[in-house]
Coordinates of C-alpha atoms and ligand atoms in Angstrom, one line a residue:
M13 CA -0.2 -0.2 0.4
S14 CA 1.1 3.2 -1.0
M15 CA 0.9 6.2 1.3
Q16 CA -0.7 9.2 0.3
I17 CA 0.3 12.5 1.3
G18 CA -2.4 15.4 0.8
D19 CA -5.5 15.6 -0.7
S20 CA -6.6 14.0 -4.1
A21 CA -8.4 16.3 -6.5
A22 CA -11.6 14.8 -4.7
E23 CA -10.4 15.6 -1.8
A24 CA -9.2 19.3 -2.0
I25 CA -12.3 19.4 -3.4
F26 CA -14.7 19.0 -0.7
R27 CA -12.0 20.8 1.5
D28 CA -12.6 24.1 -0.4
Q29 CA -16.5 23.5 0.2
A30 CA -16.0 22.5 3.7
R31 CA -14.2 26.1 4.3
T32 CA -15.8 27.5 2.8
W33 CA -19.7 26.8 4.6
L34 CA -16.9 27.1 8.0
S35 CA -16.0 30.7 6.9
Q36 CA -19.7 31.8 6.3
H37 CA -21.2 30.7 9.6
A38 CA -18.2 30.4 12.6
S39 CA -15.1 32.9 13.2
L40 CA -11.6 31.4 12.9
R41 CA -10.1 30.6 16.5
S42 CA -7.5 33.1 17.6
D43 CA -5.0 32.2 20.5
D44 CA -7.3 34.2 23.0
V45 CA -10.4 32.1 22.8
A46 CA -12.1 31.3 26.2
N47 CA -10.8 28.0 27.4
W48 CA -14.2 25.2 27.8
H49 CA -12.7 23.9 30.8
D50 CA -13.4 27.0 33.2
D51 CA -17.1 26.4 32.2
L52 CA -18.4 23.1 31.2
G53 CA -21.6 23.6 31.3
G54 CA -21.6 26.3 29.2
H55 CA -19.1 24.4 26.8
V56 CA -22.1 21.9 26.5
V57 CA -24.2 24.2 25.5
A58 CA -22.4 25.6 22.8
C59 CA -21.8 22.5 20.8
K60 CA -25.7 22.0 21.4
K61 CA -25.8 25.0 19.1
W62 CA -23.1 24.4 16.8
Q63 CA -24.2 21.4 16.4
H64 CA -27.8 22.1 15.5
V65 CA -26.0 24.6 12.9
L66 CA -24.3 21.7 11.5
Y67 CA -27.7 19.3 11.4
D68 CA -29.3 22.3 9.6
N69 CA -27.4 23.2 7.0
G70 CA -25.8 19.4 6.1
W71 CA -23.2 18.6 7.5
A72 CA -23.6 16.8 10.8
G73 CA -22.9 12.7 10.4
I74 CA -20.8 13.4 7.4
S75 CA -19.8 9.7 7.2
W76 CA -24.0 8.0 8.6
P77 CA -25.9 6.7 5.8
K78 CA -28.2 8.7 4.5
Q79 CA -31.1 6.7 5.7
F80 CA -30.3 7.7 9.4
G81 CA -29.5 11.5 8.2
G82 CA -25.8 12.0 7.5
R83 CA -24.5 13.1 4.9
G84 CA -23.5 9.6 3.1
G85 CA -20.2 10.4 2.7
T86 CA -16.4 8.5 3.6
S87 CA -15.1 8.9 6.5
L88 CA -11.8 10.2 5.2
Q89 CA -15.0 13.2 4.6
A90 CA -15.9 13.7 8.0
S91 CA -11.5 13.5 8.9
I92 CA -11.0 16.5 6.9
F93 CA -13.9 18.2 7.9
A94 CA -13.0 18.2 11.6
E95 CA -9.2 18.9 10.7
E96 CA -11.2 22.4 8.6
Q97 CA -13.6 22.7 11.7
S98 CA -11.1 22.7 14.6
K99 CA -9.9 26.1 12.6
F100 CA -12.7 27.7 14.2
D101 CA -14.3 29.0 17.0
V102 CA -16.4 26.3 17.4
A103 CA -17.2 24.2 20.2
T104 CA -17.6 20.3 19.5
G105 CA -16.4 17.5 22.9
S106 CA -19.0 17.1 24.4
F107 CA -21.0 15.0 21.7
A108 CA -17.9 12.6 21.1
V109 CA -19.8 9.7 23.2
S110 CA -22.8 10.0 21.3
L111 CA -21.4 10.7 17.7
G112 CA -18.3 9.1 17.3
M113 CA -19.6 6.0 19.5
V114 CA -23.2 5.5 20.7
G115 CA -24.3 6.0 16.7
P116 CA -22.2 3.7 14.5
T117 CA -23.7 0.7 17.7
L118 CA -27.0 1.4 17.8
M119 CA -27.1 1.9 13.6
A120 CA -24.7 -1.6 13.7
H121 CA -27.6 -3.3 15.9
G122 CA -30.5 -1.4 16.7
T123 CA -34.3 -1.9 15.7
P124 CA -35.4 -0.4 13.0
Q125 CA -37.8 2.1 16.7
Q126 CA -34.6 2.1 18.4
H127 CA -33.1 3.8 15.4
A128 CA -36.4 6.0 15.0
E129 CA -36.4 7.1 18.0
F130 CA -32.7 8.1 19.1
L131 CA -31.0 8.5 15.8
A132 CA -32.4 12.0 14.4
P133 CA -32.1 13.6 18.5
M134 CA -28.8 12.6 18.5
L135 CA -27.6 14.5 14.9
R136 CA -28.9 17.4 15.6
G137 CA -27.1 17.6 19.3
D138 CA -30.5 18.3 21.2
H139 CA -29.0 15.1 23.4
V140 CA -25.3 14.2 25.5
W141 CA -25.1 10.9 25.9
C142 CA -22.4 9.3 27.9
Q143 CA -20.9 5.7 28.5
L144 CA -21.4 3.6 31.8
F145 CA -18.8 0.7 30.8
S146 CA -16.1 1.2 33.3
E147 CA -16.7 0.0 37.3
P148 CA -13.9 0.2 40.1
N149 CA -13.0 -3.6 39.5
A150 CA -13.3 -3.6 35.8
G151 CA -11.2 -0.8 33.5
S152 CA -8.5 -2.5 31.6
D153 CA -10.5 -5.6 32.2
L154 CA -13.8 -4.3 31.1
A155 CA -15.4 -7.6 31.0
N156 CA -15.5 -8.1 34.9
I157 CA -18.5 -6.0 34.6
G158 CA -20.3 -6.7 37.5
T159 CA -23.4 -4.1 37.5
R160 CA -26.4 -6.3 38.0
A161 CA -29.1 -5.8 35.8
V162 CA -32.5 -8.5 37.0
L163 CA -35.9 -9.1 34.8
D164 CA -39.0 -8.0 36.2
G165 CA -41.4 -9.1 34.0
D166 CA -40.8 -6.8 30.9
T167 CA -38.6 -3.7 32.9
W168 CA -35.0 -4.8 34.2
I169 CA -33.8 -3.9 37.4
V170 CA -30.4 -2.8 38.0
N171 CA -27.6 -2.3 40.4
G172 CA -23.9 -1.2 40.8
Q173 CA -22.0 1.7 40.1
K174 CA -19.9 3.0 37.5
V175 CA -16.9 5.6 37.6
W176 CA -14.8 7.7 34.5
T177 CA -18.4 8.3 33.7
S178 CA -17.2 11.7 31.0
F179 CA -19.9 14.4 30.9
G180 CA -22.4 12.0 32.9
Q181 CA -23.8 14.9 34.7
F182 CA -24.8 16.8 31.7
S183 CA -26.0 13.7 30.6
D184 CA -29.8 12.8 28.6
Y185 CA -29.2 8.7 27.7
G186 CA -26.4 6.2 28.2
I187 CA -25.2 2.9 26.5
L188 CA -24.6 0.8 29.6
L189 CA -22.6 -2.4 30.2
T190 CA -24.2 -4.8 32.9
R191 CA -24.2 -8.5 34.2
T192 CA -26.9 -10.3 33.3
E193 CA -25.7 -14.6 33.7
P194 CA -22.9 -14.4 36.9
E195 CA -22.7 -18.1 36.1
S196 CA -21.2 -17.2 32.8
P197 CA -17.8 -16.9 31.9
K198 CA -17.1 -13.4 32.1
H199 CA -17.1 -12.4 28.1
K200 CA -21.0 -13.9 27.6
G201 CA -23.8 -13.2 30.2
I202 CA -23.0 -9.8 29.1
T203 CA -26.0 -7.2 28.6
Y204 CA -26.2 -4.1 27.0
F205 CA -28.7 -1.0 27.6
I206 CA -29.7 1.8 26.4
V207 CA -30.9 4.1 29.9
D208 CA -32.6 7.5 30.3
M209 CA -30.1 8.9 32.6
K210 CA -32.6 11.2 34.5
S211 CA -34.3 7.8 35.6
A212 CA -35.5 7.3 39.3
G213 CA -32.1 5.3 41.1
I214 CA -29.8 6.8 39.0
E215 CA -26.7 8.6 41.3
V216 CA -24.3 11.4 39.3
R217 CA -21.7 12.1 41.5
P218 CA -18.8 14.2 39.7
L219 CA -15.0 13.6 40.0
V220 CA -12.8 16.5 40.3
Q221 CA -9.5 16.2 38.4
I222 CA -5.8 16.8 38.9
T223 CA -6.9 20.0 36.6
G224 CA -9.3 21.2 39.5
V225 CA -12.4 20.5 36.4
A226 CA -15.4 18.2 36.8
H227 CA -15.0 16.0 34.0
F228 CA -16.0 13.0 34.5
N229 CA -17.8 11.1 37.2
E230 CA -18.7 8.3 39.1
V231 CA -22.6 7.1 38.7
F232 CA -24.6 5.1 41.9
L233 CA -27.1 2.8 40.3
S234 CA -29.6 1.6 42.5
D235 CA -32.9 -0.4 41.9
V236 CA -32.9 1.3 38.3
R237 CA -35.8 0.7 36.0
I238 CA -35.2 0.0 32.5
P239 CA -37.8 -1.1 30.2
A240 CA -36.8 -4.0 27.9
A241 CA -37.6 -3.3 24.2
N242 CA -34.4 -0.4 25.9
V243 CA -31.8 -3.8 25.6
L244 CA -29.4 -2.9 22.4
G245 CA -28.5 -6.0 20.0
Q246 CA -29.2 -9.5 21.9
V247 CA -29.5 -10.4 25.7
N248 CA -26.6 -12.1 27.4
N249 CA -24.4 -10.9 24.1
G250 CA -23.9 -6.9 25.2
W251 CA -19.6 -8.3 24.4
A252 CA -20.2 -8.5 20.4
V253 CA -22.2 -4.4 21.2
A254 CA -19.6 -3.4 23.3
N255 CA -16.9 -4.4 20.7
T256 CA -18.5 -1.9 18.2
T257 CA -18.7 0.5 20.7
L258 CA -14.9 0.7 21.6
T259 CA -13.8 -0.1 18.4
S260 CA -15.3 3.2 17.3
E261 CA -13.6 4.5 20.3
R262 CA -10.0 3.5 19.2
A263 CA -10.7 4.8 15.4
F264 CA -12.5 8.6 17.8
I265 CA -9.6 9.2 19.7
G266 CA -6.4 7.6 17.6
G267 CA -7.6 10.1 14.7
G268 CA -8.3 12.8 17.0
G269 CA -5.0 15.7 16.9
S270 CA -4.6 17.5 19.5
S271 CA -5.1 21.0 20.5
W272 CA -2.0 22.7 20.8
T273 CA 1.0 22.0 18.6
V274 CA 4.7 22.1 19.1
E275 CA 4.9 25.4 16.5
A276 CA 3.3 27.3 19.6
L277 CA 5.7 26.0 22.0
I278 CA 8.7 27.5 19.9
E279 CA 7.3 30.8 19.6
T280 CA 6.4 30.8 24.3
A281 CA 10.1 30.0 24.0
Q282 CA 11.2 33.1 21.9
K283 CA 9.0 34.8 23.5
L284 CA 10.6 33.9 27.1
G285 CA 14.0 34.2 25.4
R286 CA 14.9 30.5 25.8
T287 CA 16.4 29.5 22.4
Q288 CA 19.6 30.8 22.6
D289 CA 19.9 27.6 25.5
P290 CA 21.0 24.2 24.0
V291 CA 19.5 22.1 26.0
V292 CA 16.2 23.8 25.2
R293 CA 16.7 23.9 21.2
Q294 CA 17.1 19.8 21.3
K295 CA 14.1 19.0 23.7
L296 CA 12.2 21.6 21.3
A297 CA 14.2 19.8 18.2
A298 CA 12.5 16.4 19.3
A299 CA 9.7 17.6 20.0
Y300 CA 9.2 18.9 16.5
T301 CA 10.3 15.6 15.1
R302 CA 7.9 13.3 17.0
A303 CA 5.0 15.6 15.9
Q304 CA 6.0 14.9 12.2
T305 CA 6.6 11.1 12.3
L306 CA 3.0 10.8 14.0
S307 CA 1.5 13.4 10.9
Y308 CA 3.2 11.0 8.1
L309 CA 1.4 8.0 10.5
G310 CA -1.7 10.2 10.4
Y311 CA -1.4 9.5 6.6
R312 CA -1.5 5.7 6.9
L313 CA -4.1 5.6 9.1
R314 CA -5.9 8.5 6.3
T315 CA -4.7 6.2 3.8
A316 CA -6.3 2.6 4.8
S317 CA -9.4 4.9 5.6
S318 CA -9.4 5.8 1.6
L319 CA -8.9 2.3 0.4
G320 CA -11.7 1.6 2.4
L321 CA -10.0 -0.3 4.5
I322 CA -9.9 -1.0 8.6
P323 CA -6.7 0.6 10.2
G324 CA -4.3 -2.9 11.8
P325 CA -2.5 -2.2 14.4
E326 CA -1.2 1.2 13.4
M327 CA -4.4 2.9 15.1
F328 CA -2.8 1.7 19.1
V329 CA 1.1 2.6 17.6
M330 CA -0.5 6.7 16.6
K331 CA -3.0 6.2 20.5
L332 CA 0.3 5.4 21.8
A333 CA 2.6 7.5 20.1
Y334 CA 0.4 10.0 21.0
A335 CA 0.5 9.7 24.7
R336 CA 4.1 9.9 24.9
H337 CA 4.7 12.8 22.3
W338 CA 2.2 14.7 24.6
E339 CA 4.2 13.1 28.6
K340 CA 7.4 14.2 27.3
T341 CA 6.4 17.8 25.5
M342 CA 4.9 19.3 28.5
D343 CA 7.9 18.3 30.2
T344 CA 10.1 20.2 27.8
A345 CA 7.4 23.2 28.2
M346 CA 7.9 22.9 31.6
E347 CA 11.3 23.3 31.4
V348 CA 10.5 26.4 28.4
L349 CA 8.5 28.3 31.1
G350 CA 11.3 27.6 34.0
A351 CA 10.0 29.1 37.5
D352 CA 7.2 30.0 36.6
A353 CA 5.3 26.9 35.3
M354 CA 5.0 26.8 39.5
L355 CA 2.7 29.8 39.0
W356 CA -1.4 28.9 38.9
G357 CA -4.9 31.3 38.5
D358 CA -3.7 35.2 37.9
N359 CA -0.4 36.2 35.7
V360 CA 0.7 33.4 34.8
I361 CA 2.0 32.4 31.3
D362 CA -0.1 31.8 28.0
N363 CA -3.1 31.8 30.1
G364 CA -1.9 28.9 32.2
E365 CA -2.2 26.5 29.1
W366 CA 0.8 24.9 29.2
Q367 CA -0.2 23.8 33.1
H368 CA -3.5 22.6 32.3
R369 CA -1.8 20.2 29.8
L370 CA 0.8 19.2 30.9
L371 CA -1.8 18.1 33.4
S372 CA -3.9 17.1 30.8
Q373 CA -1.8 14.2 29.2
F374 CA -2.7 11.4 32.2
A375 CA -6.3 11.3 30.5
I376 CA -4.5 10.7 27.4
R377 CA -2.2 8.2 28.3
L378 CA -5.3 6.2 30.4
G379 CA -8.6 6.7 28.2
G380 CA -9.7 4.3 25.5
G381 CA -7.5 1.9 26.4
T382 CA -3.8 2.6 28.1
N383 CA -0.3 2.7 27.8
E384 CA 0.5 -0.2 28.7
I385 CA -2.9 -2.4 27.0
Q386 CA -1.9 -0.2 23.7
Q387 CA 1.9 -2.3 23.9
N388 CA -0.3 -5.6 24.5
I389 CA -2.4 -5.1 22.1
I390 CA 1.2 -4.1 19.7
G391 CA 3.3 -7.0 20.3
E392 CA -0.2 -10.1 20.1
R393 CA -1.7 -8.1 16.4
G394 CA 1.0 -6.4 15.0
L395 CA 4.4 -7.9 16.0
G396 CA 2.9 -11.5 16.3
L397 CA 3.6 -12.3 20.2
P398 CA 2.2 -14.1 22.0
R399 CA -1.1 -13.7 23.5
E400 CA -1.4 -12.4 27.5
P401 CA -2.0 -15.7 29.8
S402 CA -5.6 -15.4 30.5
V403 CA -6.3 -17.8 33.2
D404 CA -10.4 -16.6 34.1
R405 CA -11.3 -16.1 30.6
N406 CA -13.8 -20.1 30.9
L407 CA -14.6 -20.1 34.3
P408 CA -18.5 -18.6 35.7
W409 CA -17.9 -15.0 36.7
R410 CA -19.7 -15.9 39.6
E411 CA -15.9 -18.0 40.4
L412 CA -13.6 -15.3 40.2
V413 CA -11.9 -13.2 43.2
K414 CA -13.0 -9.6 42.8
G415 CA -10.3 -6.9 43.5
Ligands
FAD503 C1 -10.2 11.1 30.6 C2 -11.0 9.9 30.3 C3 -12.1 9.3 30.6 C4 -13.1 8.2 30.3 N1 -14.1 7.9 30.2 C5 -14.8 7.6 30.7 C6 -15.9 6.9 29.9 O1 -17.3 8.0 29.6 N2 -17.0 5.7 30.3 C7 -16.6 5.3 30.5 O2 -16.6 3.8 31.0 N3 -15.2 4.9 31.0 C8 -13.8 6.5 30.5 N4 -13.3 6.1 31.4 C9 -12.4 4.7 32.2 C10 -10.8 4.4 30.8 O3 -11.4 3.3 30.0 C11 -10.5 3.5 31.8 O4 -9.6 4.0 32.7 C12 -9.6 2.5 31.8 O5 -9.9 1.8 30.5 C13 -8.6 2.3 32.2 O6 -9.1 1.4 33.9 P1 -8.7 1.5 35.0 O7 -8.9 2.9 35.3 O8 -9.8 0.8 35.7 O9 -6.8 1.1 35.5 P2 -7.0 -0.5 35.4 O10 -7.5 -1.4 34.2 O11 -6.9 -0.7 37.0 O12 -4.9 -0.4 35.2 C14 -4.0 0.5 35.8 C15 -3.1 0.0 36.0 O13 -2.5 -1.4 35.6 C16 -2.0 -1.3 33.8 N5 -2.6 -2.4 33.5 C17 -3.9 -3.2 33.9 N6 -3.7 -4.6 33.6 C18 -2.8 -4.6 31.9 C19 -2.6 -5.5 32.2 N7 -3.0 -6.9 30.8 N8 -0.7 -6.0 31.1 C20 0.3 -4.7 32.1 N9 -0.8 -3.3 32.7 C21 -2.1 -3.7 32.8 C22 -2.7 -0.3 33.3 O14 -2.4 -0.1 32.7 C23 -2.8 0.3 34.6 O15 -2.0 1.2 34.9 C24 -12.2 7.2 30.7 C25 -10.7 7.0 31.2 C26 -10.3 8.5 31.7 C27 -8.9 8.3 31.8

């Protein structure tokens, strides 16, 4: 497969159309845009507004089939649009779960009734969705989830706890993994639900992170009643459905660019008179080299996508390389800031963006599968190394030792 760098003629035309439309409906991002991490609730409102504009103008769901209200384009067109959109001052983050993960899962596994009820409002931006998968004892080992769902007539009764639920405090609906057959091995006996987050018995408690922002939550479920019609896919076959969601999540995270650039860090270094320091220069050059390598890795992913192929291990390599680049470059940023790196609040350089990004590295290193899990997958699928030993795969979930 030869690598394609830059746009084909058709892609260039599409990029041009996207840019023209965007410039008519939004203003270009400037250096002093408001930081949404200061007001997450306001950010959600801004996201809803912008999604409505996209929907009304036929730019929502670019790669969604027309039958589901989308534009019927390719995933490459969707990423070209996202690239162009990122240059404009518009809010988009709070629909990452709904549009990026729930939409594809619903389309693949939902009933016609579920399609009709949920997809159009999702695309329009009426509803924010969250992902209720991880639990205190089930993160990397997600199949170990213990939140129980028991059928009572035509209603399921759910009890348990979820954690790390991004945007849970602003969500209208959630996708929920539950244990419905504890006698089966852990990957079997899981059922996947759509849950109305306003249901009685759901308590959402925001968790304040090291950055001072509460982006995610603990969610407690006590006798929550979910209608049987809200099972997505088959009862006890939720792991297959969850895999569609997780594949979409990885594609989304792997394909995402960052909101900062090495060029911006170089500008800060110049501004502070730090570019004469040979060690700082070397580190900036290393950061620039990593960023270039990542963009070439991005071209490989795009080439695969334009050929209609599902990217293989390069997706996992990308996520790992991106997380490491973030970590190392923020160390360099702190060195560039010197003693000023210790400031927080008023009088910080560049609005405190570099400190925020330093502390945000943990989100990238853990979310969507930790660095260590990426390495395991690259080892198995990319390098053909033996599978990690798994002693509990075939035992009944009920008999497993729980953390
Ligand atoms: C920013 C962010 C947003 C998130 N949003 C959501 C969300 O909206 N919904 C949701 O359900 N979840 C969400 N998560 C949870 C995320 O999926 C988990 O944090 C992740 O899967 C890791 O699970 P854990 O935190 O339980 O860590 P653990 O699995 O307990 O891992 C602890 C440590 O052990 C290592 N480890 C574990 N297993 C292995 C192994 N087999 N080999 C080598 N090392 C191993 C890990 O790499 C890690 O360093 C989010 C996480 C973050 C950081």
